[in-house]
Amino acid sequence: MCPCENGIAPPPADNSEMVQVPLNGSAAHSVPTNGVNGHANGHTNGAANGSAPQARPVNPYAPRASDFLSNVSNFSIIESTLREGEQFANAFFDTKTKIAIAKALDAFGVEYIELTSPAASEQSRRDCEEICKLGLKAKILTHIRCHMDDARIAVETGVDGVDVVIGTSSFLREFSHGKDMAYITKTAIEVINYVKSKGIEVRFSSEDSFRSDLVDLLSIYQTVDRIGVNRVGIADTVGCANPRQVYDLVRTLRGVVSCDIEVHLHNDTGMAIANAYCALEAGATHIDTSVLGIGERVGITPLGGLVACLYAANPEYVKAKYNLPMLREIENLVAEAVEVNVPFMNPITGYCAFTHKAGIHAKAILNNPSTYEILKPEDFGLTRYVSIGHRLTGWNAVKSRVEQLGLTLTDEEVKDVTAKIKELADVRTQSMDDVDTLLRVYHSGIQSGELAVGQKEALDRLLIKHREGSVTRSSSPSPTRA
Amino acid sequence: MCPCENGIAPPPADNSEMVQVPLNGSAAHSVPTNGVNGHANGHTNGAANGSAPQARPVNPYAPRASDFLSNVSNFSIIESTLREGEQFANAFFDTKTKIAIAKALDAFGVEYIELTSPAASEQSRRDCEEICKLGLKAKILTHIRCHMDDARIAVETGVDGVDVVIGTSSFLREFSHGKDMAYITKTAIEVINYVKSKGIEVRFSSEDSFRSDLVDLLSIYQTVDRIGVNRVGIADTVGCANPRQVYDLVRTLRGVVSCDIEVHLHNDTGMAIANAYCALEAGATHIDTSVLGIGERVGITPLGGLVACLYAANPEYVKAKYNLPMLREIENLVAEAVEVNVPFMNPITGYCAFTHKAGIHAKAILNNPSTYEILKPEDFGLTRYVSIGHRLTGWNAVKSRVEQLGLTLTDEEVKDVTAKIKELADVRTQSMDDVDTLLRVYHSGIQSGELAVGQKEALDRLLIKHREGSVTRSSSPSPTRA
């Protein structure tokens, strides 16, 4: 176990800890540092200043103090909604929509925006040129097959870099392009040298990396690293890799190449967020995402989910890097464009991501939100909601609502009215309005002396009387809420 | 890297490899074996018979041959839709719905079904008794606070076991129940001994385990293990743990207790499936799930997602254990009951989980589905769909459709008509009907000699002529499709 988990504060981290460099401060590798220490714990402020760590609670979800490979607090996002996302069954982005998405992603703060190959269609080419001209802060990439024809078209669009991909697994070599490793290597070198000669970034990625022969894979990565590729990419094209497998492959690769490492992870078994997290722990530098994860089949690592797990590890770093309250807006923009709903269980923006229901949860949340929330809703421009109108409710949650309504009840009285809420909710869930009405009727009964703790029948009479009064009032010309 | 990944077949596995026992066949620990070897690779048939491994392709997603701790092919599911799921904001299950869900889960083959505490409400207690009387194959559990009052009510319902939980983190001790570790330990011993005296299973779980003091945690687990608890549970109550952290804690615990280990993982950062997978790799024996992951906030490990990743690791084992084609039906049942949509990116049942769109993908899929699919749709009673009416399409996919329609075109002609599909799709996505019509018009033009490769204007004329004919036909009294 790491020292963090035993409650011992980690040592202060220097400003530029790097992969493969187990000593503070020796920057031997050109990973972008983003101005924040690589391995700070979640409660350390962004700007490392060499002062001693203060006695603050340690974040158990922060990168481990001793984990020198980890880039969990030192990474870039390659946002591929406009490339991988276009491969989603429902996606058809017209130029206007593409521009709106690119601008929103840029405002959110992603480091790269990846676009569909200009070789795919004439409109794809024109849109690529258009987006390059927007003058965004994010670097613009396009994604092409490892082929000189595609490369020539790509470099003419004005992009900042080209992502080159070719299938290296025996499956893809046999059933897709039919090329052998010697051919793949030769073509890769030709394409990389050509793109580099134009003065822009170039990435070389295998496809279906986890089913590729490891020796072939490392061999071609080493070759392209030596000729000066900016990044190599690992792709879990079929979406079936697991976290420790991703960790091991990235870590192995980290020892073979000195360039940056990008990962592209499909989500067929629901592990793409975790796989991305583990890739960063193993020294990856760039993660591919798309908004809501849209892409081929069930898509890839979603932007929001990745942000959620990295925020849990280091909230200050993530808050400084991205405009988090924009997340919901971007997700809504893309959801509308591809005609899907934001999934109800989406991290952060799922419609009940900050709704607390069980009695014991509600009590603790009302005492201190950190008890059940690591993700602070206010950091994402959202609010928390404690649900109390159901049979799992507890009297502490009800007491809190009583206080919010400005009513005065003793603990005994609150327990008594909570029993009534549970009884009613056993028949059907009570809305907040239902609960508030019950609390008000109960309170006024206590005040007037018509009610005391345990008088179930008296309470029922008061509720019936109230309902009849409501009906009368609401059928009058100008209804007023009680 | 494990030998599997280099293409070397793993050694034959014995029928009962156990946690903490690095030798084949020594069964020192009472993990249920489920009749299948614990560490077989994905292509080994269920019944281990000691014969030499055959020369079949190795599954790179299978558990590693040398990973003796792993229970990825030796686990039980504790299905908590009727407990954790009831804590989902939208959930209100009446008795009839609870029974329908319990029966469906039993038919699917889950080993345990967990129900809301009978202490929560009178109806909860009655429903618990009712479900115990159904005579299901699955064992019925109920989930209670670590309190004698709750335990007394629970054991009277007829359940097969009781899951006891108490918060052990400093957060929950301070802001929830306010008890110290000495009190927690004393109560735990009392409750466990009481439940055991009734002859039923008992599990003791901490809550918020990853923010609990490690020494406190191991100490109480060791204590309850010694008095004969059946399982201890680790809970990521706030949903922020990451895979390697889960692996480390479970592995550490595996060295401390000899009883079974259950994990309960919330999904706030989208890593609950992966965390469950890594827990099994570290020697956990039981995983909590709910259908679609419903539960507090964004819920817990979803049943379908867990099945997806375990199927990828060992399809034969998972197919033998569960009725996979029922998955979609169960998800629809629960989605309807809690009024949510099955998320579009749900593993396996997401509506485009088996839809292939990009040209290079479509080509390979048509040659051999394993190129881009590890999850076979037919094992889940589902079908694959190759989408071709969009600008990312490729001529190989179009050629396949031409053949399906029984038309005859040369490769040059297919490439020519593909260019037309891309051109039309640059304006708007073409439906399968649109594409089929285009292919038929193109084909009949070639047949009649009105058209040849590259004659764009002739094709446009034929399409206009066809559309006018269609309009005439469809406005006539008995329209017939061309």
PDB file of N, CA, C and O in Angstrom, chain A residues 60 64 86 88 90-93 120-121 123 175-176 207 211 240 245 248 296 351 357-358 363 367-368 370-372 391 422 425-426, chain B residues 60-61 64 86 88 90-93 120-121 123 175-176 207 211 240 245 248 296 351 357-358 363 367-368 370-372 391 422 425-426:
ATOM      1  N   PRO A  60      -7.102  10.301  -0.725  1.00  0.00           N
ATOM      2  CA  PRO A  60      -6.694   8.913  -0.994  1.00  0.00           C
ATOM      3  C   PRO A  60      -6.792   8.540  -2.464  1.00  0.00           C
ATOM      4  O   PRO A  60      -6.289   7.498  -2.870  1.00  0.00           O
ATOM      5  N   ARG A  64      -0.080   8.276  -6.391  1.00  0.00           N
ATOM      6  CA  ARG A  64       0.757   7.887  -5.265  1.00  0.00           C
ATOM      7  C   ARG A  64       2.066   8.669  -5.256  1.00  0.00           C
ATOM      8  O   ARG A  64       2.673   8.877  -6.295  1.00  0.00           O
ATOM      9  N   GLU A  86     -17.675  11.014 -35.440  1.00  0.00           N
ATOM     10  CA  GLU A  86     -18.384  10.957 -36.721  1.00  0.00           C
ATOM     11  C   GLU A  86     -18.640   9.519 -37.149  1.00  0.00           C
ATOM     12  O   GLU A  86     -19.463   9.263 -38.018  1.00  0.00           O
ATOM     13  N   PHE A  88     -19.874   7.382 -35.111  1.00  0.00           N
ATOM     14  CA  PHE A  88     -21.038   6.926 -34.364  1.00  0.00           C
ATOM     15  C   PHE A  88     -22.213   6.790 -35.335  1.00  0.00           C
ATOM     16  O   PHE A  88     -22.388   7.624 -36.232  1.00  0.00           O
ATOM     17  N   ASN A  90     -25.293   7.426 -35.360  1.00  0.00           N
ATOM     18  CA  ASN A  90     -26.226   8.540 -35.536  1.00  0.00           C
ATOM     19  C   ASN A  90     -25.589   9.830 -36.017  1.00  0.00           C
ATOM     20  O   ASN A  90     -26.286  10.816 -36.207  1.00  0.00           O
ATOM     21  N   ALA A  91     -24.257   9.856 -36.134  1.00  0.00           N
ATOM     22  CA  ALA A  91     -23.601  11.149 -36.343  1.00  0.00           C
ATOM     23  C   ALA A  91     -23.636  11.576 -37.798  1.00  0.00           C
ATOM     24  O   ALA A  91     -23.258  10.826 -38.696  1.00  0.00           O
ATOM     25  N   PHE A  92     -24.136  12.778 -38.022  1.00  0.00           N
ATOM     26  CA  PHE A  92     -23.907  13.461 -39.284  1.00  0.00           C
ATOM     27  C   PHE A  92     -23.743  14.937 -38.935  1.00  0.00           C
ATOM     28  O   PHE A  92     -24.711  15.611 -38.582  1.00  0.00           O
ATOM     29  N   PHE A  93     -22.523  15.417 -38.957  1.00  0.00           N
ATOM     30  CA  PHE A  93     -22.258  16.798 -38.571  1.00  0.00           C
ATOM     31  C   PHE A  93     -22.145  17.665 -39.821  1.00  0.00           C
ATOM     32  O   PHE A  93     -21.261  17.434 -40.652  1.00  0.00           O
ATOM     33  N   ALA A 120     -11.715  11.435 -46.732  1.00  0.00           N
ATOM     34  CA  ALA A 120     -12.980  10.699 -46.617  1.00  0.00           C
ATOM     35  C   ALA A 120     -14.010  11.206 -47.614  1.00  0.00           C
ATOM     36  O   ALA A 120     -14.725  10.428 -48.226  1.00  0.00           O
ATOM     37  N   SER A 121     -14.102  12.520 -47.763  1.00  0.00           N
ATOM     38  CA  SER A 121     -15.055  13.098 -48.731  1.00  0.00           C
ATOM     39  C   SER A 121     -14.671  14.549 -48.962  1.00  0.00           C
ATOM     40  O   SER A 121     -13.913  15.140 -48.180  1.00  0.00           O
ATOM     41  N   GLN A 123     -16.505  17.231 -48.664  1.00  0.00           N
ATOM     42  CA  GLN A 123     -16.975  18.109 -47.597  1.00  0.00           C
ATOM     43  C   GLN A 123     -16.079  17.984 -46.363  1.00  0.00           C
ATOM     44  O   GLN A 123     -15.817  18.974 -45.672  1.00  0.00           O
ATOM     45  N   PHE A 175      -7.376  -9.660 -42.619  1.00  0.00           N
ATOM     46  CA  PHE A 175      -8.739  -9.425 -43.102  1.00  0.00           C
ATOM     47  C   PHE A 175      -9.018  -7.972 -43.500  1.00  0.00           C
ATOM     48  O   PHE A 175     -10.042  -7.677 -44.058  1.00  0.00           O
ATOM     49  N   SER A 176      -8.133  -7.046 -43.167  1.00  0.00           N
ATOM     50  CA  SER A 176      -8.395  -5.659 -43.540  1.00  0.00           C
ATOM     51  C   SER A 176      -7.488  -5.236 -44.685  1.00  0.00           C
ATOM     52  O   SER A 176      -7.831  -5.406 -45.853  1.00  0.00           O
ATOM     53  N   GLU A 207      -3.222  -0.190 -34.836  1.00  0.00           N
ATOM     54  CA  GLU A 207      -4.644  -0.393 -34.609  1.00  0.00           C
ATOM     55  C   GLU A 207      -4.745  -1.779 -33.985  1.00  0.00           C
ATOM     56  O   GLU A 207      -3.949  -2.661 -34.301  1.00  0.00           O
ATOM     57  N   ARG A 211      -4.032  -7.064 -29.734  1.00  0.00           N
ATOM     58  CA  ARG A 211      -3.985  -8.357 -30.408  1.00  0.00           C
ATOM     59  C   ARG A 211      -2.841  -8.396 -31.426  1.00  0.00           C
ATOM     60  O   ARG A 211      -2.800  -9.268 -32.288  1.00  0.00           O
ATOM     61  N   CYS A 240     -11.726  -4.291 -25.663  1.00  0.00           N
ATOM     62  CA  CYS A 240     -11.780  -5.406 -24.724  1.00  0.00           C
ATOM     63  C   CYS A 240     -10.571  -5.494 -23.806  1.00  0.00           C
ATOM     64  O   CYS A 240     -10.451  -6.438 -23.025  1.00  0.00           O
ATOM     65  N   GLN A 245      -3.790  -4.758 -18.051  1.00  0.00           N
ATOM     66  CA  GLN A 245      -3.186  -5.058 -19.349  1.00  0.00           C
ATOM     67  C   GLN A 245      -2.742  -3.755 -20.044  1.00  0.00           C
ATOM     68  O   GLN A 245      -1.651  -3.689 -20.611  1.00  0.00           O
ATOM     69  N   ASP A 248       0.334  -2.456 -18.253  1.00  0.00           N
ATOM     70  CA  ASP A 248       1.550  -3.204 -18.602  1.00  0.00           C
ATOM     71  C   ASP A 248       2.068  -2.843 -19.987  1.00  0.00           C
ATOM     72  O   ASP A 248       3.274  -2.662 -20.173  1.00  0.00           O
ATOM     73  N   GLU A 296     -17.475   4.552 -33.066  1.00  0.00           N
ATOM     74  CA  GLU A 296     -17.871   3.238 -33.589  1.00  0.00           C
ATOM     75  C   GLU A 296     -18.490   2.415 -32.462  1.00  0.00           C
ATOM     76  O   GLU A 296     -18.000   2.404 -31.345  1.00  0.00           O
ATOM     77  N   TYR A 351     -28.597  12.772 -14.649  1.00  0.00           N
ATOM     78  CA  TYR A 351     -29.524  13.707 -14.004  1.00  0.00           C
ATOM     79  C   TYR A 351     -29.670  13.466 -12.505  1.00  0.00           C
ATOM     80  O   TYR A 351     -30.215  14.295 -11.803  1.00  0.00           O
ATOM     81  N   LYS A 357     -30.337   9.618  -1.698  1.00  0.00           N
ATOM     82  CA  LYS A 357     -31.651   9.107  -1.344  1.00  0.00           C
ATOM     83  C   LYS A 357     -31.683   8.338  -0.025  1.00  0.00           C
ATOM     84  O   LYS A 357     -32.501   8.626   0.832  1.00  0.00           O
ATOM     85  N   ALA A 358     -30.801   7.338   0.157  1.00  0.00           N
ATOM     86  CA  ALA A 358     -30.878   6.500   1.357  1.00  0.00           C
ATOM     87  C   ALA A 358     -30.785   7.368   2.607  1.00  0.00           C
ATOM     88  O   ALA A 358     -30.067   8.364   2.642  1.00  0.00           O
ATOM     89  N   LYS A 363     -28.421  11.839   5.751  1.00  0.00           N
ATOM     90  CA  LYS A 363     -28.003  12.415   7.027  1.00  0.00           C
ATOM     91  C   LYS A 363     -26.561  12.918   6.945  1.00  0.00           C
ATOM     92  O   LYS A 363     -26.259  14.055   7.317  1.00  0.00           O
ATOM     93  N   ASN A 367     -24.731  16.741   6.966  1.00  0.00           N
ATOM     94  CA  ASN A 367     -23.699  17.135   7.921  1.00  0.00           C
ATOM     95  C   ASN A 367     -22.442  17.632   7.221  1.00  0.00           C
ATOM     96  O   ASN A 367     -21.844  18.623   7.619  1.00  0.00           O
ATOM     97  N   ASN A 368     -22.019  16.893   6.197  1.00  0.00           N
ATOM     98  CA  ASN A 368     -20.780  17.229   5.490  1.00  0.00           C
ATOM     99  C   ASN A 368     -20.794  16.562   4.123  1.00  0.00           C
ATOM    100  O   ASN A 368     -20.664  15.352   4.025  1.00  0.00           O
ATOM    101  N   SER A 370     -18.723  16.033   1.886  1.00  0.00           N
ATOM    102  CA  SER A 370     -17.604  15.164   1.491  1.00  0.00           C
ATOM    103  C   SER A 370     -17.818  13.720   1.911  1.00  0.00           C
ATOM    104  O   SER A 370     -17.103  12.838   1.453  1.00  0.00           O
ATOM    105  N   THR A 371     -18.773  13.467   2.805  1.00  0.00           N
ATOM    106  CA  THR A 371     -18.955  12.085   3.232  1.00  0.00           C
ATOM    107  C   THR A 371     -19.311  11.183   2.070  1.00  0.00           C
ATOM    108  O   THR A 371     -18.843  10.054   1.987  1.00  0.00           O
ATOM    109  N   TYR A 372     -20.166  11.662   1.174  1.00  0.00           N
ATOM    110  CA  TYR A 372     -20.524  10.824   0.030  1.00  0.00           C
ATOM    111  C   TYR A 372     -20.215  11.472  -1.310  1.00  0.00           C
ATOM    112  O   TYR A 372     -20.665  10.985  -2.344  1.00  0.00           O
ATOM    113  N   ARG A 391     -39.529   5.516   0.951  1.00  0.00           N
ATOM    114  CA  ARG A 391     -39.534   4.675   2.152  1.00  0.00           C
ATOM    115  C   ARG A 391     -38.149   4.405   2.712  1.00  0.00           C
ATOM    116  O   ARG A 391     -38.020   3.827   3.788  1.00  0.00           O
ATOM    117  N   LYS A 422     -42.777   7.504   5.473  1.00  0.00           N
ATOM    118  CA  LYS A 422     -42.457   6.124   5.054  1.00  0.00           C
ATOM    119  C   LYS A 422     -43.738   5.347   4.746  1.00  0.00           C
ATOM    120  O   LYS A 422     -43.795   4.585   3.782  1.00  0.00           O
ATOM    121  N   ALA A 425     -45.105   6.606   1.505  1.00  0.00           N
ATOM    122  CA  ALA A 425     -44.196   6.281   0.393  1.00  0.00           C
ATOM    123  C   ALA A 425     -44.194   4.787   0.102  1.00  0.00           C
ATOM    124  O   ALA A 425     -43.773   4.369  -0.978  1.00  0.00           O
ATOM    125  N   ASP A 426     -44.661   3.975   1.060  1.00  0.00           N
ATOM    126  CA  ASP A 426     -44.799   2.542   0.788  1.00  0.00           C
ATOM    127  C   ASP A 426     -45.860   2.308  -0.277  1.00  0.00           C
ATOM    128  O   ASP A 426     -45.870   1.287  -0.961  1.00  0.00           O
TER     129      ASP A 426
ATOM    130  N   PRO B  60      -6.180 -12.926 -26.082  1.00  0.00           N
ATOM    131  CA  PRO B  60      -5.295 -12.017 -25.340  1.00  0.00           C
ATOM    132  C   PRO B  60      -5.997 -11.352 -24.161  1.00  0.00           C
ATOM    133  O   PRO B  60      -5.345 -10.734 -23.333  1.00  0.00           O
ATOM    134  N   TYR B  61      -7.324 -11.468 -24.093  1.00  0.00           N
ATOM    135  CA  TYR B  61      -8.066 -10.845 -22.991  1.00  0.00           C
ATOM    136  C   TYR B  61      -8.369 -11.829 -21.878  1.00  0.00           C
ATOM    137  O   TYR B  61      -9.057 -11.513 -20.929  1.00  0.00           O
ATOM    138  N   ARG B  64      -4.344 -14.175 -17.110  1.00  0.00           N
ATOM    139  CA  ARG B  64      -2.994 -14.598 -17.425  1.00  0.00           C
ATOM    140  C   ARG B  64      -2.699 -15.971 -16.832  1.00  0.00           C
ATOM    141  O   ARG B  64      -3.082 -16.266 -15.715  1.00  0.00           O
ATOM    142  N   GLU B  86     -32.952   0.233  -5.422  1.00  0.00           N
ATOM    143  CA  GLU B  86     -34.076   0.967  -4.826  1.00  0.00           C
ATOM    144  C   GLU B  86     -33.625   2.338  -4.332  1.00  0.00           C
ATOM    145  O   GLU B  86     -34.462   3.209  -4.077  1.00  0.00           O
ATOM    146  N   PHE B  88     -31.878   4.283  -6.175  1.00  0.00           N
ATOM    147  CA  PHE B  88     -31.827   5.160  -7.357  1.00  0.00           C
ATOM    148  C   PHE B  88     -32.982   6.158  -7.260  1.00  0.00           C
ATOM    149  O   PHE B  88     -34.091   5.805  -6.861  1.00  0.00           O
ATOM    150  N   ASN B  90     -35.097   7.455  -9.189  1.00  0.00           N
ATOM    151  CA  ASN B  90     -36.381   7.162  -9.834  1.00  0.00           C
ATOM    152  C   ASN B  90     -37.055   5.887  -9.359  1.00  0.00           C
ATOM    153  O   ASN B  90     -38.135   5.556  -9.827  1.00  0.00           O
ATOM    154  N   ALA B  91     -36.376   5.107  -8.506  1.00  0.00           N
ATOM    155  CA  ALA B  91     -36.889   3.756  -8.242  1.00  0.00           C
ATOM    156  C   ALA B  91     -38.011   3.761  -7.224  1.00  0.00           C
ATOM    157  O   ALA B  91     -37.881   4.310  -6.131  1.00  0.00           O
ATOM    158  N   PHE B  92     -39.130   3.159  -7.595  1.00  0.00           N
ATOM    159  CA  PHE B  92     -40.143   2.770  -6.629  1.00  0.00           C
ATOM    160  C   PHE B  92     -40.697   1.450  -7.131  1.00  0.00           C
ATOM    161  O   PHE B  92     -41.443   1.412  -8.112  1.00  0.00           O
ATOM    162  N   PHE B  93     -40.294   0.359  -6.485  1.00  0.00           N
ATOM    163  CA  PHE B  93     -40.726  -0.960  -6.941  1.00  0.00           C
ATOM    164  C   PHE B  93     -41.898  -1.442  -6.088  1.00  0.00           C
ATOM    165  O   PHE B  93     -41.757  -1.585  -4.871  1.00  0.00           O
ATOM    166  N   ALA B 120     -36.447  -1.092   6.787  1.00  0.00           N
ATOM    167  CA  ALA B 120     -36.669   0.198   6.114  1.00  0.00           C
ATOM    168  C   ALA B 120     -38.128   0.621   6.170  1.00  0.00           C
ATOM    169  O   ALA B 120     -38.444   1.786   6.416  1.00  0.00           O
ATOM    170  N   SER B 121     -39.038  -0.310   5.939  1.00  0.00           N
ATOM    171  CA  SER B 121     -40.476   0.004   6.002  1.00  0.00           C
ATOM    172  C   SER B 121     -41.238  -1.306   6.097  1.00  0.00           C
ATOM    173  O   SER B 121     -40.698  -2.384   5.808  1.00  0.00           O
ATOM    174  N   GLN B 123     -43.647  -2.411   4.195  1.00  0.00           N
ATOM    175  CA  GLN B 123     -43.790  -3.071   2.900  1.00  0.00           C
ATOM    176  C   GLN B 123     -42.492  -3.762   2.484  1.00  0.00           C
ATOM    177  O   GLN B 123     -42.521  -4.841   1.901  1.00  0.00           O
ATOM    178  N   PHE B 175     -19.388  12.048  10.739  1.00  0.00           N
ATOM    179  CA  PHE B 175     -20.581  12.767  10.262  1.00  0.00           C
ATOM    180  C   PHE B 175     -21.813  11.871  10.082  1.00  0.00           C
ATOM    181  O   PHE B 175     -22.886  12.356   9.834  1.00  0.00           O
ATOM    182  N   SER B 176     -21.641  10.550  10.160  1.00  0.00           N
ATOM    183  CA  SER B 176     -22.816   9.700   9.983  1.00  0.00           C
ATOM    184  C   SER B 176     -23.210   9.096  11.327  1.00  0.00           C
ATOM    185  O   SER B 176     -23.968   9.684  12.078  1.00  0.00           O
ATOM    186  N   GLU B 207     -17.931   0.526   5.058  1.00  0.00           N
ATOM    187  CA  GLU B 207     -18.491   1.456   4.083  1.00  0.00           C
ATOM    188  C   GLU B 207     -17.379   2.475   3.842  1.00  0.00           C
ATOM    189  O   GLU B 207     -16.617   2.784   4.766  1.00  0.00           O
ATOM    190  N   ARG B 211     -11.426   5.279   2.102  1.00  0.00           N
ATOM    191  CA  ARG B 211     -11.040   6.416   2.937  1.00  0.00           C
ATOM    192  C   ARG B 211     -10.965   6.007   4.407  1.00  0.00           C
ATOM    193  O   ARG B 211     -10.938   6.849   5.299  1.00  0.00           O
ATOM    194  N   CYS B 240     -14.970   6.678  -6.194  1.00  0.00           N
ATOM    195  CA  CYS B 240     -13.794   7.380  -6.722  1.00  0.00           C
ATOM    196  C   CYS B 240     -12.524   6.549  -6.720  1.00  0.00           C
ATOM    197  O   CYS B 240     -11.458   7.053  -7.051  1.00  0.00           O
ATOM    198  N   GLN B 245      -5.747   0.787  -7.348  1.00  0.00           N
ATOM    199  CA  GLN B 245      -6.003   0.961  -5.925  1.00  0.00           C
ATOM    200  C   GLN B 245      -6.906  -0.178  -5.409  1.00  0.00           C
ATOM    201  O   GLN B 245      -6.661  -0.740  -4.336  1.00  0.00           O
ATOM    202  N   ASP B 248      -4.873  -3.375  -5.264  1.00  0.00           N
ATOM    203  CA  ASP B 248      -3.961  -3.413  -4.121  1.00  0.00           C
ATOM    204  C   ASP B 248      -4.692  -3.693  -2.812  1.00  0.00           C
ATOM    205  O   ASP B 248      -4.225  -4.491  -1.996  1.00  0.00           O
ATOM    206  N   GLU B 296     -27.686   4.666  -5.751  1.00  0.00           N
ATOM    207  CA  GLU B 296     -27.449   6.035  -5.292  1.00  0.00           C
ATOM    208  C   GLU B 296     -26.657   6.800  -6.358  1.00  0.00           C
ATOM    209  O   GLU B 296     -25.721   6.265  -6.950  1.00  0.00           O
ATOM    210  N   TYR B 351     -27.907   0.661 -28.415  1.00  0.00           N
ATOM    211  CA  TYR B 351     -28.583   0.325 -29.665  1.00  0.00           C
ATOM    212  C   TYR B 351     -27.665   0.269 -30.882  1.00  0.00           C
ATOM    213  O   TYR B 351     -28.044  -0.218 -31.937  1.00  0.00           O
ATOM    214  N   LYS B 357     -19.450   1.322 -38.849  1.00  0.00           N
ATOM    215  CA  LYS B 357     -19.679   2.410 -39.779  1.00  0.00           C
ATOM    216  C   LYS B 357     -18.474   2.754 -40.662  1.00  0.00           C
ATOM    217  O   LYS B 357     -18.606   2.824 -41.869  1.00  0.00           O
ATOM    218  N   ALA B 358     -17.300   2.971 -40.073  1.00  0.00           N
ATOM    219  CA  ALA B 358     -16.153   3.411 -40.876  1.00  0.00           C
ATOM    220  C   ALA B 358     -15.864   2.410 -41.977  1.00  0.00           C
ATOM    221  O   ALA B 358     -16.031   1.203 -41.804  1.00  0.00           O
ATOM    222  N   LYS B 363     -15.266  -3.143 -44.022  1.00  0.00           N
ATOM    223  CA  LYS B 363     -14.618  -4.116 -44.896  1.00  0.00           C
ATOM    224  C   LYS B 363     -14.146  -5.337 -44.104  1.00  0.00           C
ATOM    225  O   LYS B 363     -14.411  -6.477 -44.462  1.00  0.00           O
ATOM    226  N   ASN B 367     -15.320  -9.422 -43.897  1.00  0.00           N
ATOM    227  CA  ASN B 367     -14.405 -10.539 -44.120  1.00  0.00           C
ATOM    228  C   ASN B 367     -14.406 -11.508 -42.944  1.00  0.00           C
ATOM    229  O   ASN B 367     -14.416 -12.709 -43.107  1.00  0.00           O
ATOM    230  N   ASN B 368     -14.332 -10.963 -41.720  1.00  0.00           N
ATOM    231  CA  ASN B 368     -14.254 -11.788 -40.511  1.00  0.00           C
ATOM    232  C   ASN B 368     -14.672 -10.946 -39.315  1.00  0.00           C
ATOM    233  O   ASN B 368     -13.948 -10.044 -38.901  1.00  0.00           O
ATOM    234  N   SER B 370     -14.520 -11.242 -36.213  1.00  0.00           N
ATOM    235  CA  SER B 370     -13.616 -11.123 -35.057  1.00  0.00           C
ATOM    236  C   SER B 370     -12.653  -9.964 -35.191  1.00  0.00           C
ATOM    237  O   SER B 370     -12.005  -9.578 -34.224  1.00  0.00           O
ATOM    238  N   THR B 371     -12.512  -9.413 -36.413  1.00  0.00           N
ATOM    239  CA  THR B 371     -11.558  -8.321 -36.561  1.00  0.00           C
ATOM    240  C   THR B 371     -11.921  -7.151 -35.659  1.00  0.00           C
ATOM    241  O   THR B 371     -11.056  -6.542 -35.066  1.00  0.00           O
ATOM    242  N   TYR B 372     -13.208  -6.826 -35.564  1.00  0.00           N
ATOM    243  CA  TYR B 372     -13.593  -5.711 -34.704  1.00  0.00           C
ATOM    244  C   TYR B 372     -14.585  -6.102 -33.617  1.00  0.00           C
ATOM    245  O   TYR B 372     -15.156  -5.248 -32.965  1.00  0.00           O
ATOM    246  N   ARG B 391     -20.676   9.328 -45.459  1.00  0.00           N
ATOM    247  CA  ARG B 391     -19.478   9.734 -46.197  1.00  0.00           C
ATOM    248  C   ARG B 391     -18.212   9.021 -45.761  1.00  0.00           C
ATOM    249  O   ARG B 391     -17.170   9.165 -46.393  1.00  0.00           O
ATOM    250  N   LYS B 422     -20.945   8.711 -51.321  1.00  0.00           N
ATOM    251  CA  LYS B 422     -20.224   9.694 -50.506  1.00  0.00           C
ATOM    252  C   LYS B 422     -20.666  11.119 -50.845  1.00  0.00           C
ATOM    253  O   LYS B 422     -20.830  11.954 -49.956  1.00  0.00           O
ATOM    254  N   ALA B 425     -24.084  11.618 -49.423  1.00  0.00           N
ATOM    255  CA  ALA B 425     -24.051  11.582 -47.955  1.00  0.00           C
ATOM    256  C   ALA B 425     -23.361  12.812 -47.380  1.00  0.00           C
ATOM    257  O   ALA B 425     -23.536  13.128 -46.203  1.00  0.00           O
ATOM    258  N   ASP B 426     -22.575  13.504 -48.201  1.00  0.00           N
ATOM    259  CA  ASP B 426     -21.972  14.761 -47.749  1.00  0.00           C
ATOM    260  C   ASP B 426     -23.062  15.800 -47.490  1.00  0.00           C
ATOM    261  O   ASP B 426     -22.864  16.752 -46.749  1.00  0.00           O
TER     262      ASP B 426
END
